[in-house]
């Protein structure tokens, strides 16, 4: 049995290396499927590249988001990974620490760097080297329902969390099935929904001394504020059974006055609830005027074991020209990462997008820490405990911070 | 009589054994190796580290909670299914008009994938727009929406109930097979002697059904212990890990936190636990049968 397996492996390896010989100019690219437009976009880009560079062969592998990390893990452990791949930037630290991602600085000219907003390049810089290029970017802003605002007699969009709490209570009083503020309390990014208030109160996820910032006044105040919103009926009931999509659905049904989420909700409303009158505004500020939105980027990386790095870079260079970026960004509903793209009328005149881009100076990214996913889960658990009333804000956050410090210290 | 070596029983089971070994023992060996190593999140081994992974799992407070809940989960579903399936199978064994239709209806949930069932339930349990709440309100049982999945005290019992519902078809099928193997003349004789229905059930049906009860308990125990979709699709083990069982906890450990070493250690422990329980149960059941 073993020898058969061995033979099969040897034959496979031999075949693979022959394939490598026959087509020395092949670049494989793993891309995440953001929407049904992703695959065709990259196929088109590959075709254009092959025409401009005879003899080259770009192979696109489209993978659903949910299984991307699993696929990359399997490919890497089997040594069968592609040359380029899209990854979530928050995973990058693991790729860099294990020597899997290749630094790109030798290829990047100043001219190339100038094509990007610096804020989006930063997250993929590690140990003073750039390991990824931002292929997709997103931020969060507050959506509000204009009709509900009018019914409740609110003229001004809340700009601070105090104003938001007041407005949420007024809207919540409109009816049993109407909630003032949609609060996410379940599944992925439950912790992020807490950070919006946490940052506004001046909190920092990781303090300067390298410990968790949850056990600070900012943490306690943000948690108490959310809890009082829940207790006063200003949120939808049972927040811990609502994930982000559930809250978005309530918003689309016109049952929620305000919620914080990503640009793609605009596209969804356009298709599913075109009559909904809504606006997009900044995430409210804290007592000292601080505010923070969550910035997320996905990066495209080059693998250290790639055999055709120069050609792979050439393909990247094409992907990040204004023409191809504009096509991708408008197709997927992401934020433009390049100033030239952002200046195009399609983006510059879009009121929703403007609200998001205006927030970018306040954008905070998930810290690049190995084990971030576990820290996020610990935080989510803690805020769920508080939302449920199973723990006092201070005691729960202190315990969570201690646990996080353990992870950070590893 | 001299047997040909070709009919040697060990030789005859060899191909089957090798296949089973390839499918079961080889991954188990791999799992064991990974669990004793320091592993990075890409599955690359970084050298032996003894039982460190096992210690890490054991000292995690979430592990003990999940372990305890796994027992409630498994016990609740296996016992609950048993209690419901026996009468259901007995009714379906009677001859009545429309029996074949009733049998099909009972079996139908089996044909639907477990994940789909779980997702449908997730919608049905939605606090604001779920079928369950509006149904209960219509018949006047509740006057306010219940947020079923918001806390463990309502979510976990509901999950167990879903588990029971999806386990019934398989269990009922086994019992129907068992019931049809009991000869009718036994019941006729008992009737002539004047036995009540309860006596017939206790003295004839139950003892003769015992092997079928046993096999259903063992098989259900194995399936339910490792059942992932219901809990994952409804709550993902939340809020705050309060509905996690071992297998959902394992998934988080392995694929969310990238701790493949600890996840492997947990898998090995789960395998050992399940094996021990099954052997214990089979041994107990067999001993009772012999005496």
XYZ file of C-alpha atoms in Angstrom:
701
model
C 0.000 0.000 0.000
C 2.698 2.373 1.060
C 4.839 1.752 -1.955
C 1.883 2.363 -4.236
C 1.233 5.634 -2.525
C 4.907 6.457 -2.858
C 4.905 5.657 -6.558
C 1.822 7.760 -7.089
C 3.442 10.651 -5.284
C 6.657 10.324 -7.249
C 4.721 10.187 -10.494
C 2.714 13.223 -9.441
C 5.801 15.197 -8.558
C 7.455 14.215 -11.811
C 4.387 15.338 -13.736
C 4.262 18.606 -11.863
C 7.899 19.389 -12.528
C 7.440 18.524 -16.202
C 4.500 20.882 -16.351
C 6.742 23.480 -14.800
C 9.337 22.898 -17.512
C 6.963 22.988 -20.403
C 5.405 26.293 -19.335
C 8.060 28.204 -17.510
C 6.009 31.382 -17.730
C 2.968 30.346 -15.749
C 1.634 32.429 -12.881
C -1.135 30.994 -10.725
C -3.324 33.428 -8.841
C -5.724 32.489 -6.046
C -8.497 35.052 -5.739
C -11.322 35.339 -3.240
C -14.810 35.450 -4.675
C -16.301 38.710 -3.421
C -19.264 38.517 -5.765
C -20.252 36.893 -9.028
C -18.257 39.608 -10.784
C -14.906 38.678 -9.248
C -14.104 35.648 -11.404
C -14.921 37.277 -14.766
C -12.984 40.414 -13.787
C -9.792 38.497 -13.082
C -10.204 36.300 -16.160
C -10.485 39.452 -18.243
C -7.413 40.953 -16.613
C -5.491 37.720 -17.219
C -6.484 37.684 -20.873
C -5.412 41.282 -21.387
C -2.098 40.510 -19.704
C -1.439 37.427 -21.829
C -2.071 39.437 -24.976
C 0.341 42.136 -23.893
C 2.947 39.571 -22.786
C 3.103 36.749 -25.334
C 4.212 33.417 -23.913
C 2.836 34.097 -20.471
C 0.024 32.121 -18.928
C -2.021 33.471 -16.012
C -4.174 30.902 -14.262
C -6.916 32.259 -12.026
C -8.332 30.108 -9.200
C -11.508 31.545 -7.692
C -12.198 30.438 -4.116
C -15.159 31.370 -1.895
C -14.195 33.612 1.016
C -15.310 31.206 3.720
C -12.861 28.503 2.696
C -10.006 30.695 1.480
C -7.858 30.378 4.591
C -8.527 26.660 4.784
C -7.523 26.215 1.130
C -4.366 28.276 1.538
C -3.442 26.300 4.669
C -3.837 23.013 2.834
C -1.996 24.246 -0.272
C 0.909 25.637 1.724
C 1.347 22.561 3.898
C 1.378 20.475 0.708
C 3.716 22.875 -1.102
C 1.123 23.345 -3.854
C 0.323 27.010 -3.361
C -0.112 29.515 -6.197
C 2.281 32.370 -7.015
C -0.062 35.162 -5.961
C -3.008 35.086 -3.614
C -5.565 37.381 -2.069
C -5.614 37.110 1.727
C -7.259 38.949 4.593
C -4.633 41.457 5.714
C -5.163 40.392 9.341
C -3.773 36.940 8.431
C -0.624 38.449 6.928
C 1.411 38.337 10.145
C 1.271 34.529 10.167
C 2.346 34.374 6.530
C 5.245 36.733 7.209
C 6.402 35.028 10.397
C 6.489 31.646 8.714
C 8.421 33.044 5.744
C 5.633 32.289 3.286
C 5.010 35.784 1.910
C 7.727 37.507 -0.134
C 8.653 41.171 0.474
C 7.751 43.392 -2.464
C 9.931 46.447 -1.794
C 12.522 45.567 -4.448
C 9.834 45.815 -7.099
C 8.045 48.874 -5.800
C 9.178 52.180 -7.275
C 8.203 55.491 -5.723
C 5.949 56.010 -8.705
C 4.157 52.753 -7.903
C 3.758 53.628 -4.240
C 2.230 56.978 -5.175
C -0.660 55.171 -6.795
C -2.041 54.321 -3.323
C -3.541 56.183 -0.384
C -0.796 55.650 2.201
C -3.354 54.626 4.860
C -4.175 51.468 2.881
C -0.570 50.443 2.279
C 0.344 50.683 5.963
C -1.406 47.573 7.267
C 0.694 45.286 5.085
C 4.004 46.804 6.133
C 5.751 44.580 8.637
C 9.276 44.803 9.952
C 9.665 47.789 7.631
C 8.931 45.726 4.544
C 5.812 45.689 2.380
C 4.379 42.216 2.042
C 1.028 42.875 0.413
C -0.857 45.305 -1.782
C -4.389 46.406 -0.840
C -6.684 44.800 -3.390
C -9.922 45.599 -1.559
C -10.731 48.119 1.123
C -13.727 48.796 3.225
C -14.656 50.973 6.187
C -17.723 51.423 8.353
C -20.159 54.290 8.716
C -23.574 54.867 10.240
C -26.697 54.280 8.165
C -29.857 56.008 9.337
C -33.478 55.750 8.309
C -34.761 59.186 7.288
C -38.452 58.255 7.563
C -38.091 57.056 11.148
C -36.085 60.164 12.032
C -38.908 62.308 10.716
C -41.594 60.352 12.567
C -39.693 60.707 15.820
C -39.142 64.396 15.176
C -35.363 64.248 15.028
C -33.932 66.919 12.774
C -30.205 66.436 13.284
C -28.283 63.255 12.624
C -26.591 62.346 15.928
C -22.942 63.247 15.970
C -22.060 62.028 19.454
C -22.968 58.845 21.284
C -25.042 60.852 23.786
C -27.103 62.279 20.944
C -27.370 58.814 19.440
C -28.701 57.355 22.694
C -31.316 60.101 22.903
C -32.386 59.665 19.285
C -32.452 55.863 19.642
C -34.786 56.086 22.620
C -37.143 58.426 20.737
C -37.243 56.128 17.711
C -37.597 53.024 19.874
C -40.724 54.586 21.421
C -42.397 54.680 17.992
C -43.533 51.093 18.165
C -42.929 47.636 19.561
C -41.194 46.336 16.481
C -39.154 49.492 15.839
C -35.663 49.772 17.285
C -33.705 52.988 17.539
C -30.227 51.532 17.276
C -29.476 48.156 15.664
C -26.888 46.451 17.825
C -25.045 43.404 16.533
C -24.439 40.770 19.207
C -23.653 37.540 17.404
C -20.988 35.915 15.271
C -18.189 37.507 13.326
C -17.378 41.167 14.144
C -19.447 41.288 17.326
C -16.291 42.688 18.914
C -15.948 45.333 16.175
C -19.438 46.636 16.887
C -18.252 47.236 20.427
C -15.057 48.974 19.287
C -17.024 51.769 17.551
C -18.061 53.117 20.942
C -14.829 51.980 22.624
C -12.701 54.026 20.219
C -14.991 57.036 20.569
C -14.416 57.007 24.324
C -10.681 57.064 23.658
C -9.941 53.368 23.951
C -7.057 51.549 22.327
C -7.174 47.853 21.521
C -3.555 47.377 22.498
C -2.080 49.962 24.808
C 1.413 51.340 24.483
C 2.718 48.918 27.097
C 1.527 46.021 24.962
C -1.443 45.020 27.087
C -5.124 44.945 26.273
C -6.997 48.241 26.523
C -10.342 46.707 27.420
C -9.840 47.196 31.168
C -9.800 50.987 30.909
C -12.401 53.669 31.487
C -13.106 53.746 27.757
C -14.020 50.065 27.834
C -16.246 50.348 30.899
C -18.038 53.449 29.609
C -18.647 52.025 26.140
C -19.999 48.785 27.620
C -22.228 50.607 30.090
C -23.556 52.850 27.336
C -24.458 49.868 25.104
C -25.969 48.027 28.052
C -28.135 51.020 28.973
C -29.309 51.224 25.353
C -30.335 47.563 25.570
C -32.027 47.973 28.949
C -33.999 51.045 27.900
C -35.374 49.269 24.842
C -33.541 51.501 22.386
C -32.056 48.462 20.591
C -33.831 45.505 19.050
C -34.671 42.869 21.699
C -32.392 39.873 22.121
C -29.284 41.460 20.608
C -27.220 38.285 21.096
C -29.330 36.500 18.483
C -28.569 39.069 15.756
C -25.536 38.848 13.541
C -24.605 41.594 11.135
C -26.831 40.305 8.316
C -29.786 40.019 10.695
C -29.443 43.639 11.782
C -29.008 44.723 8.149
C -32.204 42.875 7.284
C -34.059 44.755 10.017
C -32.674 47.989 8.616
C -33.814 47.099 5.095
C -37.281 46.362 6.473
C -37.316 49.867 7.952
C -37.433 48.584 11.525
C -34.154 50.087 12.698
C -33.333 53.768 13.049
C -29.547 53.574 12.937
C -26.881 50.955 12.413
C -23.187 50.836 11.631
C -21.945 48.739 8.750
C -19.936 48.562 5.530
C -20.474 50.261 2.125
C -22.000 47.142 0.584
C -25.277 47.743 2.412
C -25.892 50.632 -0.030
C -25.764 48.200 -2.949
C -28.060 45.756 -1.145
C -30.615 48.474 -0.379
C -30.538 49.583 -4.014
C -31.479 46.076 -5.096
C -33.719 44.831 -2.297
C -35.364 47.893 -0.769
C -35.102 50.704 -3.334
C -37.825 52.751 -1.611
C -36.024 52.961 1.710
C -35.014 56.524 2.477
C -31.708 56.388 4.219
C -28.606 58.418 4.731
C -25.005 57.638 5.589
C -23.231 59.606 8.284
C -20.101 59.467 10.371
C -19.863 57.103 13.311
C -20.704 59.200 16.408
C -17.913 60.754 18.405
C -17.143 60.381 22.074
C -17.181 63.109 24.753
C -13.733 64.355 23.688
C -14.526 64.326 19.989
C -12.684 61.114 19.259
C -14.146 58.701 16.795
C -12.998 55.649 15.005
C -14.165 53.570 12.124
C -13.017 50.060 11.416
C -10.896 49.794 8.318
C -10.506 46.457 6.618
C -8.258 45.638 3.708
C -7.565 42.489 1.798
C -4.102 42.172 0.368
C -2.674 40.375 -2.580
C 0.609 38.700 -1.691
C 3.402 36.971 -3.574
C 4.614 33.644 -2.256
C 8.268 33.253 -1.335
C 8.453 29.925 -3.183
C 7.103 31.369 -6.450
C 9.207 30.420 -9.494
C 8.122 33.356 -11.635
C 8.287 36.320 -9.333
C 9.138 38.860 -12.049
C 6.222 37.898 -14.214
C 3.930 37.743 -11.188
C 4.954 41.267 -10.292
C 4.250 42.427 -13.826
C 0.729 41.098 -13.476
C 0.328 42.901 -10.141
C 1.555 46.056 -11.803
C -1.214 45.768 -14.380
C -3.885 45.055 -11.734
C -2.997 48.263 -9.931
C -3.269 50.575 -12.920
C -6.095 53.093 -12.672
C -8.100 51.469 -15.456
C -8.212 48.024 -13.854
C -8.659 49.347 -10.329
C -11.640 51.470 -11.323
C -13.294 48.474 -12.946
C -12.757 46.257 -9.915
C -13.741 48.824 -7.296
C -17.011 49.837 -8.925
C -17.932 46.239 -9.708
C -17.516 45.057 -6.139
C -18.664 48.136 -4.233
C -15.434 48.636 -2.330
C -13.717 51.866 -1.402
C -11.139 53.183 -3.856
C -7.584 52.671 -2.602
C -6.019 54.797 -5.311
C -6.349 58.612 -5.430
C -6.736 58.587 -9.207
C -9.635 56.158 -8.999
C -11.229 58.098 -6.163
C -11.131 61.257 -8.282
C -13.205 59.691 -11.065
C -16.753 61.070 -11.177
C -18.343 57.651 -10.533
C -16.721 57.623 -7.107
C -16.315 61.308 -6.319
C -20.019 62.049 -6.899
C -21.380 59.094 -4.916
C -22.785 60.563 -1.686
C -22.720 57.237 0.220
C -19.125 56.522 -0.702
C -18.136 60.067 0.220
C -19.360 59.521 3.774
C -17.122 56.492 4.001
C -14.041 58.052 2.473
C -14.449 61.077 4.735
C -14.047 58.733 7.691
C -10.810 57.223 6.439
C -8.514 59.516 8.423
C -10.111 57.966 11.547
C -9.828 54.415 10.237
C -8.289 51.870 12.587
C -7.257 48.476 11.405
C -7.213 45.222 13.285
C -3.822 45.172 15.003
C -1.282 42.946 13.329
C -0.801 40.430 16.103
C -0.458 36.677 15.786
C -3.503 35.228 17.488
C -5.727 38.212 16.715
C -8.683 35.938 15.872
C -8.566 34.498 19.370
C -8.404 37.955 20.951
C -11.401 39.023 18.861
C -13.319 35.934 20.005
C -12.479 36.599 23.659
C -13.711 40.180 23.292
C -16.905 39.018 21.572
C -17.569 36.576 24.399
C -17.072 39.314 26.977
C -19.420 41.799 25.321
C -22.030 39.083 24.820
C -21.854 38.321 28.533
C -22.417 42.009 29.271
C -25.273 42.384 26.755
C -26.997 39.383 28.329
C -26.603 40.879 31.787
C -24.655 37.838 32.955
C -21.730 39.944 34.112
C -20.937 43.475 35.266
C -19.129 45.505 32.573
C -16.046 46.189 34.691
C -15.534 42.681 36.054
C -16.211 41.035 32.671
C -13.886 43.330 30.731
C -11.156 42.989 33.371
C -11.314 39.209 33.069
C -11.273 39.406 29.261
C -8.312 41.794 29.322
C -6.397 39.401 31.541
C -7.070 36.544 29.145
C -6.027 38.694 26.178
C -2.822 39.708 27.950
C -2.067 35.998 28.237
C -2.462 35.609 24.472
C -0.432 38.759 23.781
C 2.363 37.574 26.039
C 2.788 34.272 24.258
C -10.739 -31.827 7.041
C -7.874 -29.855 5.583
C -8.787 -26.332 4.645
C -7.364 -24.614 1.664
C -5.276 -21.660 2.817
C -7.442 -19.522 0.554
C -10.423 -19.972 2.859
C -8.459 -18.971 5.926
C -10.762 -16.409 7.571
C -7.928 -14.033 8.384
C -6.841 -14.033 4.776
C -10.386 -13.352 3.692
C -10.842 -10.316 5.891
C -7.413 -8.961 5.011
C -8.459 -6.769 2.048
C -11.292 -5.264 4.040
C -9.013 -4.729 6.999
C -6.375 -3.012 4.896
C -8.947 -0.683 3.405
C -10.319 0.158 6.847
C -6.804 0.672 8.155
C -6.027 3.023 5.327
C -9.162 5.068 5.932
C -9.227 4.989 9.737
C -5.884 4.077 11.246
C -3.687 6.171 8.974
C -5.458 9.492 9.746
C -5.544 8.491 13.392
C -1.789 7.996 13.339
C -1.359 11.381 11.637
C -3.623 12.995 14.194
C -1.624 11.480 17.021
C 1.620 12.744 15.523
C 0.314 16.285 15.065
C -1.093 16.322 18.590
C 2.363 15.621 20.034
C 4.064 18.305 17.953
C 4.339 22.032 17.914
C 2.405 22.948 14.769
C 2.097 26.290 13.018
C -1.169 27.394 11.518
C -0.199 26.038 8.114
C 0.034 22.511 9.438
C 3.822 22.407 9.312
C 5.361 20.492 12.216
C 7.877 22.409 14.308
C 9.227 19.628 16.498
C 7.932 17.424 19.308
C 6.539 19.102 22.374
C 5.239 16.141 24.353
C 1.824 16.443 25.956
C 1.850 20.249 25.926
C -1.105 20.412 23.525
C -3.131 18.110 25.779
C -2.340 20.189 28.852
C -3.312 23.363 27.003
C -6.708 21.885 26.107
C -7.315 20.582 29.623
C -6.526 23.889 31.312
C -8.877 25.832 29.039
C -12.036 26.570 31.072
C -14.107 26.491 27.880
C -13.119 22.855 27.397
C -14.749 21.651 30.617
C -17.919 23.596 29.853
C -18.064 22.118 26.369
C -17.380 18.612 27.720
C -20.232 18.852 30.209
C -22.575 20.217 27.555
C -21.588 17.406 25.197
C -22.836 14.898 27.761
C -26.147 16.734 28.164
C -26.438 17.080 24.412
C -25.697 13.442 23.665
C -27.726 12.067 26.556
C -30.659 14.391 25.915
C -30.932 13.551 22.244
C -30.323 9.799 22.566
C -32.805 9.338 25.423
C -35.313 11.780 23.958
C -35.226 10.031 20.595
C -35.657 6.653 22.252
C -38.712 7.776 24.224
C -40.394 9.200 21.139
C -39.312 6.642 18.572
C -40.586 3.521 20.350
C -44.253 4.579 20.372
C -43.931 6.072 16.891
C -42.542 2.807 15.546
C -45.275 0.807 17.321
C -48.000 2.979 15.825
C -46.472 2.708 12.363
C -46.292 -1.063 12.825
C -50.062 -1.263 13.308
C -52.177 -1.723 10.239
C -54.204 1.413 9.582
C -55.481 3.360 6.619
C -52.766 5.613 5.194
C -49.943 3.866 7.015
C -47.557 3.990 4.091
C -48.116 7.733 3.783
C -47.477 8.176 7.508
C -44.273 6.164 7.191
C -43.067 8.360 4.339
C -43.813 11.514 6.321
C -41.850 10.236 9.306
C -38.896 9.314 7.089
C -38.922 12.523 5.067
C -36.705 14.653 7.331
C -34.010 12.047 6.792
C -33.815 12.960 3.117
C -33.002 16.599 3.877
C -29.414 17.480 4.618
C -28.802 18.200 8.281
C -27.264 21.576 7.516
C -30.306 22.640 5.527
C -32.609 21.561 8.345
C -30.533 23.539 10.805
C -30.575 26.658 8.629
C -34.342 26.427 8.188
C -34.651 26.201 11.966
C -32.417 29.205 12.358
C -34.916 31.195 10.285
C -37.857 29.694 12.124
C -36.287 30.678 15.444
C -35.566 34.260 14.413
C -36.911 36.547 17.127
C -38.661 39.126 14.948
C -39.640 37.324 11.778
C -39.450 33.662 12.781
C -42.214 31.154 12.115
C -42.082 29.711 15.605
C -42.841 32.993 17.361
C -45.643 33.956 15.001
C -47.075 30.439 15.236
C -47.043 30.477 19.025
C -48.591 33.958 19.047
C -51.351 32.876 16.685
C -52.440 30.056 18.951
C -52.155 32.399 21.920
C -49.405 30.596 23.836
C -47.166 33.649 24.047
C -47.978 37.324 23.705
C -44.418 38.586 23.233
C -41.714 37.428 20.872
C -39.203 35.096 22.467
C -35.583 35.578 21.365
C -34.869 31.868 21.204
C -31.229 32.013 20.217
C -30.246 35.003 22.356
C -29.313 33.004 25.437
C -28.283 29.463 26.205
C -31.222 28.771 28.512
C -33.579 28.803 25.525
C -31.140 28.090 22.686
C -29.641 24.864 24.005
C -32.946 23.084 24.769
C -34.244 24.082 21.338
C -31.085 22.732 19.739
C -31.540 19.440 21.573
C -35.136 19.340 20.364
C -33.989 19.827 16.758
C -31.453 17.085 17.334
C -34.200 14.741 18.516
C -36.388 15.581 15.531
C -33.681 14.758 13.013
C -32.658 11.559 14.795
C -36.171 10.101 14.919
C -36.393 8.852 11.294
C -33.275 6.715 11.508
C -34.167 5.324 14.927
C -37.744 4.597 13.917
C -36.492 2.685 10.886
C -34.378 0.432 13.091
C -37.310 -0.140 15.461
C -39.717 -0.899 12.628
C -37.316 -3.575 11.460
C -37.175 -4.939 14.985
C -40.931 -4.954 15.442
C -41.561 -6.806 12.204
C -39.181 -9.524 13.360
C -41.388 -10.329 16.399
C -43.681 -13.189 15.439
C -47.395 -12.375 15.663
C -48.308 -15.668 17.380
C -46.552 -14.476 20.537
C -49.018 -11.594 20.769
C -51.939 -13.872 19.958
C -50.931 -16.315 22.681
C -50.559 -13.474 25.182
C -53.988 -12.169 24.214
C -55.527 -15.610 24.810
C -53.937 -15.700 28.249
C -55.568 -12.350 28.995
C -52.455 -10.133 29.081
C -53.069 -6.380 29.107
C -51.517 -4.146 26.460
C -48.977 -2.837 28.969
C -48.023 -6.406 29.959
C -47.597 -7.408 26.329
C -45.366 -4.385 25.799
C -43.238 -5.068 28.893
C -42.971 -8.819 28.628
C -42.857 -9.402 24.871
C -42.098 -6.269 22.871
C -39.363 -4.746 25.038
C -37.291 -7.899 25.644
C -37.417 -8.908 21.993
C -36.594 -5.391 20.881
C -33.542 -5.185 23.121
C -30.890 -5.821 20.463
C -32.453 -3.133 18.295
C -32.648 -0.683 21.172
C -28.994 -1.343 21.922
C -27.787 -0.826 18.386
C -29.812 2.371 18.039
C -28.375 3.706 21.289
C -24.798 2.977 20.265
C -25.163 4.366 16.743
C -27.048 7.470 17.856
C -24.498 8.091 20.575
C -21.722 8.123 17.980
C -23.617 10.312 15.500
C -24.902 12.807 18.049
C -21.629 13.153 19.932
C -19.965 14.312 16.728
C -22.897 16.260 15.324
C -21.808 19.689 14.189
C -24.342 21.372 11.856
C -27.267 22.051 14.218
C -25.320 24.028 16.789
C -23.037 25.679 14.274
C -25.833 26.877 12.005
C -27.989 28.215 14.829
C -25.605 29.811 17.335
C -22.003 28.888 16.416
C -21.655 27.833 20.043
C -22.498 31.317 21.323
C -23.403 33.558 23.006
C -20.105 33.580 24.876
C -19.444 29.858 24.248
C -22.545 28.955 26.249
C -23.839 26.445 23.685
C -20.489 25.029 22.593
C -20.090 21.272 22.531
C -16.742 19.573 21.981
C -17.006 19.369 18.221
C -17.874 23.072 17.725
C -15.147 24.012 20.178
C -12.782 21.823 18.160
C -13.707 23.639 14.959
C -13.026 27.040 16.519
C -9.715 25.847 17.903
C -8.548 24.390 14.611
C -9.893 26.617 11.893
C -10.535 29.935 13.586
C -7.625 30.212 15.989
C -5.254 28.113 13.867
C -4.172 25.994 16.847
C -3.913 22.779 14.888
C -1.848 21.038 17.581
C -4.434 21.613 20.298
C -7.239 20.752 17.911
C -5.570 17.428 17.111
C -5.096 16.689 20.798
C -8.776 17.382 21.395
C -9.726 15.130 18.473
C -7.700 12.282 19.904
C -9.347 12.767 23.287
C -12.805 12.829 21.723
C -12.047 9.663 19.814
C -10.840 7.920 22.974
C -13.853 9.114 24.944
C -16.323 7.909 22.362
C -14.530 4.598 21.966
C -14.505 4.058 25.732
C -18.214 4.834 26.053
C -19.172 2.594 23.191
C -17.115 -0.321 24.486
C -18.497 0.182 27.983
C -22.051 0.293 26.758
C -21.714 -2.703 24.473
C -20.038 -4.691 27.253
C -22.812 -3.808 29.722
C -25.560 -4.574 27.252
C -24.042 -7.901 26.299
C -23.498 -8.992 29.878
C -27.130 -8.295 30.681
C -28.186 -10.263 27.659
C -26.184 -13.294 28.697
C -27.534 -13.453 32.271
